């Protein structure tokens, strides 16, 4: 078996993107995506679906020494309007996500739109992004499947509880966004009273 | 003057995203986005519009020691069907983009959709991404403004000419994508004759 459809190209998983230094997002990776995933030298994967991970995928993770963190969040039925994203589960996933020892890390669910979009949206709040930018990013990946319940989930999610974690748990870039921003604001205040 | 709308949040430019290690993309950065841009510690900006850079933006670049590379590509008129993206200009921009000494670098045009999307699409081909993934990424940022002429431009753009450049000009991750992929293919061939 060869793990590439075409030796000349790399095939990222559907809806793949780099979120931040050492953090990636995508839909469910297929066999044909493994060579690309290997190029990312992942240390862990955050999987947001309740379904068991396929054996061929587990085999790939074992061969690469990639640790799997599974947080089983049920997919929302098309017609349902009730928010199905559990805040406690997202908080637990976020703690694993900002643990630098788990990086490089890939976050994925099935399509990389709703569950993944909610977790990344909450990460952006943790990074002090303004809400409109976090929601714009969610919508870029969800497209016409964008859900008001997810947007409200991101808006109302409380990240303050995560701020207390030891800094070694937080990647340089994530932290720097907060620190440099504060330094900059002070600086500009002094420069422009 | 304070450079933030709200000292508690960072405001990324519209359509902002991380493309790869040390490479970012967005729409035109506004004054309110400067604190966020500062957090990226940019070394350079690749600006893809012919219009002169605003004085307040130039002032920010000078204060941060950020180098501006301008490649004036005309915006396409809504009705026009002729492809207006000049391949030679994109080639020149791509050479600046893959020059690691210019990283971290931000690519931007006006809305971060068409001109920026074409340059990033060509970068993905340079990285050996399969075409469908490069086009999917273009469409994610262009949304309903996606243009067939841009998709065909990315498809037909020739990156082979850039492959000859000295490796010091090519960021580790960009190169590693090619190298590791080849190593992986050889490895799997041996393992699975």
Coordinates of C-alpha atoms in Angstrom, one line a residue:
Chain A
X1 CA 0.0 0.0 0.0
X2 CA 1.3 3.5 -0.7
X3 CA -0.2 6.3 1.4
X4 CA -0.3 8.9 -1.3
X5 CA -2.7 9.2 -4.2
X6 CA 0.0 11.0 -6.2
X7 CA 3.6 11.0 -5.1
X8 CA 4.0 14.5 -6.5
X9 CA 1.5 16.2 -4.2
X10 CA 0.7 16.5 -0.6
X11 CA -3.0 16.3 0.3
X12 CA -4.0 18.3 3.5
X13 CA -7.2 17.2 5.2
X14 CA -10.4 19.0 4.2
X15 CA -10.9 22.4 5.8
X16 CA -7.2 22.4 6.9
X17 CA -5.6 25.5 8.3
X18 CA -2.9 26.7 10.6
X19 CA -4.5 28.3 13.7
X20 CA -1.4 29.5 15.4
X21 CA 2.2 28.5 16.1
X22 CA 2.0 24.7 16.7
X23 CA -1.8 24.6 16.4
X24 CA -3.6 23.3 13.3
X25 CA -7.3 22.6 12.5
X26 CA -9.1 20.4 9.9
X27 CA -11.9 18.0 9.1
X28 CA -11.5 14.3 9.6
X29 CA -8.1 13.2 8.1
X30 CA -8.3 10.4 5.5
X31 CA -5.6 7.8 4.7
X32 CA -4.5 10.0 1.8
X33 CA -3.8 12.9 4.2
X34 CA -1.3 11.0 6.3
X35 CA 1.9 12.0 4.4
X36 CA 0.9 15.6 4.8
X37 CA 0.1 15.1 8.5
X38 CA 3.5 13.5 8.9
X39 CA 5.1 16.7 7.6
X40 CA 3.6 18.6 10.5
X41 CA 5.4 16.4 13.0
X42 CA 2.4 16.4 15.3
X43 CA 2.8 15.5 18.9
X44 CA -0.9 15.2 19.6
X45 CA -4.4 15.3 18.1
X46 CA -7.6 16.7 19.7
X47 CA -10.5 14.7 18.3
X48 CA -13.9 16.2 19.1
X49 CA -16.3 13.4 18.1
X50 CA -17.8 10.6 20.2
X51 CA -17.3 8.0 17.5
X52 CA -14.3 5.6 18.0
X53 CA -11.1 6.5 16.0
X54 CA -10.7 4.2 13.0
X55 CA -8.1 1.5 13.4
X56 CA -6.0 2.6 10.4
X57 CA -5.8 6.1 11.9
X58 CA -4.8 4.7 15.3
X59 CA -2.1 2.7 13.5
X60 CA -0.8 5.8 11.9
X61 CA -0.8 7.7 15.3
X62 CA 1.1 4.8 16.9
X63 CA 3.7 4.7 14.1
X64 CA 4.2 8.5 14.5
X65 CA 4.1 8.6 18.3
X66 CA 1.1 11.0 18.2
X67 CA -1.0 11.1 21.3
X68 CA -4.8 11.2 20.8
X69 CA -7.0 13.3 23.1
X70 CA -10.7 12.5 22.5
X71 CA -13.5 14.7 23.7
X72 CA -16.7 13.2 22.5
X73 CA -19.1 16.0 21.5
X74 CA -22.3 14.8 19.7
X75 CA -22.8 16.3 16.2
X76 CA -25.8 18.6 16.1
X77 CA -28.8 17.5 14.0
X78 CA -29.6 19.8 11.1
X79 CA -33.1 20.8 12.4
X80 CA -32.3 21.1 16.1
X81 CA -32.0 24.6 17.5
X82 CA -30.7 23.6 21.0
X83 CA -27.0 24.3 21.5
X84 CA -25.3 21.0 21.9
X85 CA -21.7 22.1 22.6
X86 CA -21.0 21.4 26.3
X87 CA -18.9 24.3 27.8
X88 CA -17.2 21.9 30.3
X89 CA -16.0 19.7 27.5
X90 CA -14.6 22.7 25.5
X91 CA -12.9 23.9 28.7
X92 CA -11.2 20.6 29.1
X93 CA -10.2 20.5 25.4
X94 CA -8.9 24.1 25.7
X95 CA -6.6 23.1 28.6
X96 CA -5.1 20.4 26.5
X97 CA -4.9 22.8 23.5
X98 CA -2.9 25.5 25.3
X99 CA -0.5 22.9 26.9
X100 CA 2.7 23.6 24.9
X101 CA 4.0 20.1 25.7
X102 CA 1.2 18.8 23.4
X103 CA 2.3 20.9 20.4
X104 CA 2.3 20.6 17.5
X105 CA -1.4 19.7 17.8
X106 CA -4.1 19.1 15.3
X107 CA -7.8 19.8 16.3
X108 CA -10.4 18.0 14.2
X109 CA -13.9 16.8 14.3
X110 CA -15.8 15.5 11.2
X111 CA -16.0 18.5 8.8
X112 CA -13.8 21.0 10.8
X113 CA -16.7 23.4 10.9
X114 CA -18.8 23.4 14.1
X115 CA -17.1 21.5 17.0
X116 CA -13.6 22.5 15.8
X117 CA -14.9 26.1 15.0
X118 CA -16.3 26.4 18.6
X119 CA -13.0 25.3 20.2
X120 CA -10.9 27.6 18.0
X121 CA -13.4 30.5 18.7
X122 CA -12.9 30.0 22.4
X123 CA -9.1 29.9 21.9
X124 CA -9.3 33.3 20.2
X125 CA -11.2 34.7 23.2
X126 CA -8.4 33.3 25.4
X127 CA -5.9 35.1 23.1
X128 CA -7.8 38.4 23.6
X129 CA -9.1 38.6 20.1
X130 CA -12.2 40.8 19.7
X131 CA -15.4 38.8 19.4
X132 CA -16.2 39.9 15.9
X133 CA -12.8 38.6 14.6
X134 CA -13.4 35.2 16.4
X135 CA -16.9 34.9 14.9
X136 CA -15.6 36.0 11.4
X137 CA -13.1 33.1 11.6
X138 CA -15.8 30.6 12.7
X139 CA -17.9 31.6 9.7
X140 CA -15.1 31.4 7.2
X141 CA -14.8 27.7 8.0
X142 CA -18.5 26.9 8.5
X143 CA -19.6 28.8 5.4
X144 CA -23.3 28.4 4.7
X145 CA -23.4 25.8 7.5
X146 CA -22.7 28.6 10.1
X147 CA -24.9 28.1 13.2
X148 CA -26.3 30.9 15.4
X149 CA -26.1 28.6 18.4
X150 CA -22.4 28.1 17.9
X151 CA -21.8 31.9 17.5
X152 CA -23.7 32.5 20.7
X153 CA -21.7 29.7 22.4
X154 CA -18.4 31.4 21.5
X155 CA -19.8 34.8 22.6
X156 CA -20.9 33.5 26.0
X157 CA -18.0 31.1 26.7
X158 CA -16.0 32.2 29.8
X159 CA -12.2 32.0 29.4
X160 CA -11.3 33.8 32.6
X161 CA -11.0 30.5 34.5
X162 CA -8.2 29.5 32.2
X163 CA -6.1 32.6 32.7
X164 CA -4.7 31.4 36.0
X165 CA -2.8 28.4 34.5
X166 CA 1.0 28.3 35.0
X167 CA 2.7 30.1 32.1
X168 CA 4.6 27.0 31.1
X169 CA 1.2 25.6 30.0
X170 CA 0.8 28.4 27.5
X171 CA 2.6 28.6 24.2
X172 CA 4.9 31.6 23.7
X173 CA 2.8 33.1 20.9
X174 CA -0.5 32.7 22.8
X175 CA 1.0 34.4 25.9
X176 CA 2.9 37.0 23.9
X177 CA -0.3 38.2 22.3
X178 CA -1.6 39.2 25.8
X179 CA 1.7 40.5 27.2
X180 CA 2.9 42.5 24.2
X181 CA -0.6 44.0 23.8
X182 CA -0.6 45.2 27.4
X183 CA 3.0 46.6 27.1
X184 CA 2.0 48.3 23.8
X185 CA -1.1 49.9 25.3
X186 CA 1.0 51.2 28.3
X187 CA 3.6 52.5 25.9
X188 CA 1.2 54.3 23.7
X189 CA -0.6 55.7 26.7
X190 CA 2.8 57.2 27.9
X191 CA 3.6 58.3 24.3
X192 CA 0.2 59.7 23.8
X193 CA -1.4 60.9 27.0
Chain B
X1 CA -4.2 58.8 20.5
X2 CA -4.7 55.3 21.7
X3 CA -4.3 52.6 19.0
X4 CA -6.9 50.2 20.3
X5 CA -10.7 50.6 20.2
X6 CA -10.8 48.7 23.5
X7 CA -7.7 48.1 25.6
X8 CA -9.1 44.6 26.6
X9 CA -9.1 43.1 23.2
X10 CA -6.8 42.7 20.2
X11 CA -8.3 43.3 16.8
X12 CA -6.8 41.3 13.9
X13 CA -7.3 42.8 10.4
X14 CA -10.3 41.6 8.4
X15 CA -9.8 38.1 6.8
X16 CA -6.7 37.5 8.9
X17 CA -5.2 34.1 9.1
X18 CA -1.9 32.3 9.6
X19 CA -0.7 30.8 6.4
X20 CA 2.3 28.9 7.6
X21 CA 5.2 29.4 10.0
X22 CA 6.2 33.1 9.8
X23 CA 3.6 33.8 7.1
X24 CA 0.3 35.6 7.6
X25 CA -2.5 37.0 5.3
X26 CA -5.3 39.6 5.7
X27 CA -7.3 42.4 4.2
X28 CA -6.0 46.0 4.5
X29 CA -4.9 46.6 8.2
X30 CA -6.6 49.6 9.9
X31 CA -5.2 51.8 12.7
X32 CA -7.1 49.7 15.2
X33 CA -5.3 46.6 14.0
X34 CA -1.8 47.9 14.8
X35 CA -1.5 46.5 18.3
X36 CA -2.4 43.1 17.0
X37 CA 0.1 43.4 14.1
X38 CA 2.8 44.5 16.6
X39 CA 2.2 41.2 18.5
X40 CA 3.2 39.3 15.3
X41 CA 6.7 41.0 15.4
X42 CA 6.6 41.3 11.6
X43 CA 9.8 41.9 9.7
X44 CA 8.0 42.7 6.4
X45 CA 4.7 43.3 4.6
X46 CA 3.9 42.2 1.1
X47 CA 1.3 44.7 -0.2
X48 CA -0.4 43.8 -3.5
X49 CA -2.3 47.0 -4.5
X50 CA -1.1 49.8 -6.7
X51 CA -2.5 52.5 -4.4
X52 CA 0.1 54.3 -2.2
X53 CA 0.4 53.1 1.4
X54 CA -1.4 55.5 3.8
X55 CA 1.0 57.8 5.7
X56 CA -0.3 56.6 9.2
X57 CA 0.5 53.0 8.1
X58 CA 4.0 54.0 6.8
X59 CA 4.6 55.7 10.2
X60 CA 3.6 52.5 12.0
X61 CA 5.9 50.4 9.8
X62 CA 8.8 52.8 10.4
X63 CA 8.2 52.7 14.2
X64 CA 8.3 48.9 14.1
X65 CA 11.1 48.5 11.6
X66 CA 8.9 46.6 9.2
X67 CA 10.0 46.6 5.6
X68 CA 7.3 47.2 2.9
X69 CA 7.4 45.3 -0.4
X70 CA 4.7 46.7 -2.8
X71 CA 3.6 44.8 -5.9
X72 CA 1.0 46.9 -7.6
X73 CA -1.7 44.6 -8.9
X74 CA -4.9 46.3 -10.2
X75 CA -8.1 45.2 -8.5
X76 CA -10.4 43.5 -11.0
X77 CA -13.7 45.2 -12.0
X78 CA -16.8 43.2 -10.9
X79 CA -18.1 42.7 -14.5
X80 CA -14.8 42.0 -16.2
X81 CA -14.0 38.4 -17.1
X82 CA -10.4 39.0 -18.2
X83 CA -7.8 37.6 -15.7
X84 CA -5.9 40.6 -14.3
X85 CA -3.4 38.8 -12.1
X86 CA 0.0 39.2 -13.8
X87 CA 2.0 36.0 -13.4
X88 CA 5.4 37.8 -13.4
X89 CA 4.3 40.0 -10.5
X90 CA 3.1 37.0 -8.5
X91 CA 6.4 35.3 -9.2
X92 CA 8.3 38.3 -7.9
X93 CA 6.1 38.5 -4.8
X94 CA 6.6 34.7 -4.3
X95 CA 10.3 35.1 -4.3
X96 CA 10.1 37.7 -1.5
X97 CA 7.5 35.6 0.3
X98 CA 9.7 32.4 0.5
X99 CA 12.8 34.5 1.6
X100 CA 13.1 33.5 5.2
X101 CA 15.0 36.7 6.0
X102 CA 11.7 38.5 5.4
X103 CA 9.8 36.5 8.0
X104 CA 7.5 37.0 9.9
X105 CA 5.7 38.5 6.9
X106 CA 2.1 39.6 6.3
X107 CA 0.6 39.4 2.8
X108 CA -2.3 41.8 2.2
X109 CA -4.3 43.5 -0.5
X110 CA -7.6 45.3 0.1
X111 CA -10.0 42.6 1.2
X112 CA -7.6 39.7 1.5
X113 CA -9.6 37.7 -1.0
X114 CA -8.4 37.8 -4.6
X115 CA -4.9 39.2 -5.0
X116 CA -3.8 37.7 -1.6
X117 CA -5.7 34.5 -2.4
X118 CA -3.8 34.1 -5.7
X119 CA -0.4 34.6 -4.1
X120 CA -1.2 32.1 -1.3
X121 CA -2.6 29.6 -3.8
X122 CA 0.7 29.8 -5.7
X123 CA 2.6 29.3 -2.5
X124 CA 0.6 26.2 -1.8
X125 CA 1.6 24.8 -5.2
X126 CA 5.2 25.6 -4.4
X127 CA 4.6 23.6 -1.1
X128 CA 3.4 20.6 -3.2
X129 CA -0.2 20.9 -2.0
X130 CA -2.7 19.2 -4.3
X131 CA -4.6 21.7 -6.4
X132 CA -8.0 21.0 -4.9
X133 CA -6.7 21.9 -1.4
X134 CA -5.1 25.1 -2.7
X135 CA -8.4 26.1 -4.5
X136 CA -10.5 25.1 -1.4
X137 CA -8.4 27.5 0.6
X138 CA -8.8 30.3 -1.9
X139 CA -12.5 29.9 -1.8
X140 CA -12.7 29.9 2.0
X141 CA -11.4 33.4 2.0
X142 CA -13.1 34.7 -1.2
X143 CA -16.5 33.2 -0.2
X144 CA -19.2 34.3 -2.6
X145 CA -16.7 36.6 -4.3
X146 CA -14.7 33.6 -5.5
X147 CA -13.6 34.1 -9.1
X148 CA -13.1 31.4 -11.8
X149 CA -10.4 33.5 -13.4
X150 CA -8.4 33.4 -10.1
X151 CA -8.9 29.6 -9.7
X152 CA -7.6 29.1 -13.3
X153 CA -4.7 31.4 -12.6
X154 CA -3.7 29.3 -9.6
X155 CA -4.2 26.1 -11.6
X156 CA -2.0 27.3 -14.5
X157 CA 0.7 29.1 -12.5
X158 CA 4.1 27.5 -13.0
X159 CA 6.1 27.2 -9.7
X160 CA 8.9 25.0 -11.2
X161 CA 11.0 28.1 -11.9
X162 CA 11.2 28.8 -8.2
X163 CA 12.4 25.3 -7.2
X164 CA 15.9 26.2 -8.2
X165 CA 16.4 28.8 -5.5
X166 CA 19.1 28.3 -2.8
X167 CA 17.6 26.5 0.2
X168 CA 18.6 29.4 2.5
X169 CA 15.8 31.3 0.7
X170 CA 13.2 28.8 1.7
X171 CA 11.7 28.6 5.2
X172 CA 12.3 25.3 7.0
X173 CA 8.7 24.3 7.1
X174 CA 8.1 25.1 3.4
X175 CA 11.2 23.0 2.5
X176 CA 10.4 20.3 5.1
X177 CA 7.0 19.7 3.5
X178 CA 8.8 18.7 0.3
X179 CA 11.7 16.8 1.9
X180 CA 9.7 14.8 4.5
X181 CA 7.1 13.9 1.9
X182 CA 9.7 12.5 -0.4
X183 CA 11.4 10.6 2.5
X184 CA 8.0 9.3 3.5
X185 CA 7.1 8.1 0.1
X186 CA 10.4 6.3 -0.3
X187 CA 10.0 4.8 3.2
X188 CA 6.5 3.6 2.5
X189 CA 7.6 2.2 -0.9
X190 CA 10.3 0.2 0.9
X191 CA 7.9 -0.9 3.6
X192 CA 5.2 -1.7 1.1
X193 CA 6.7 -2.9 -2.2

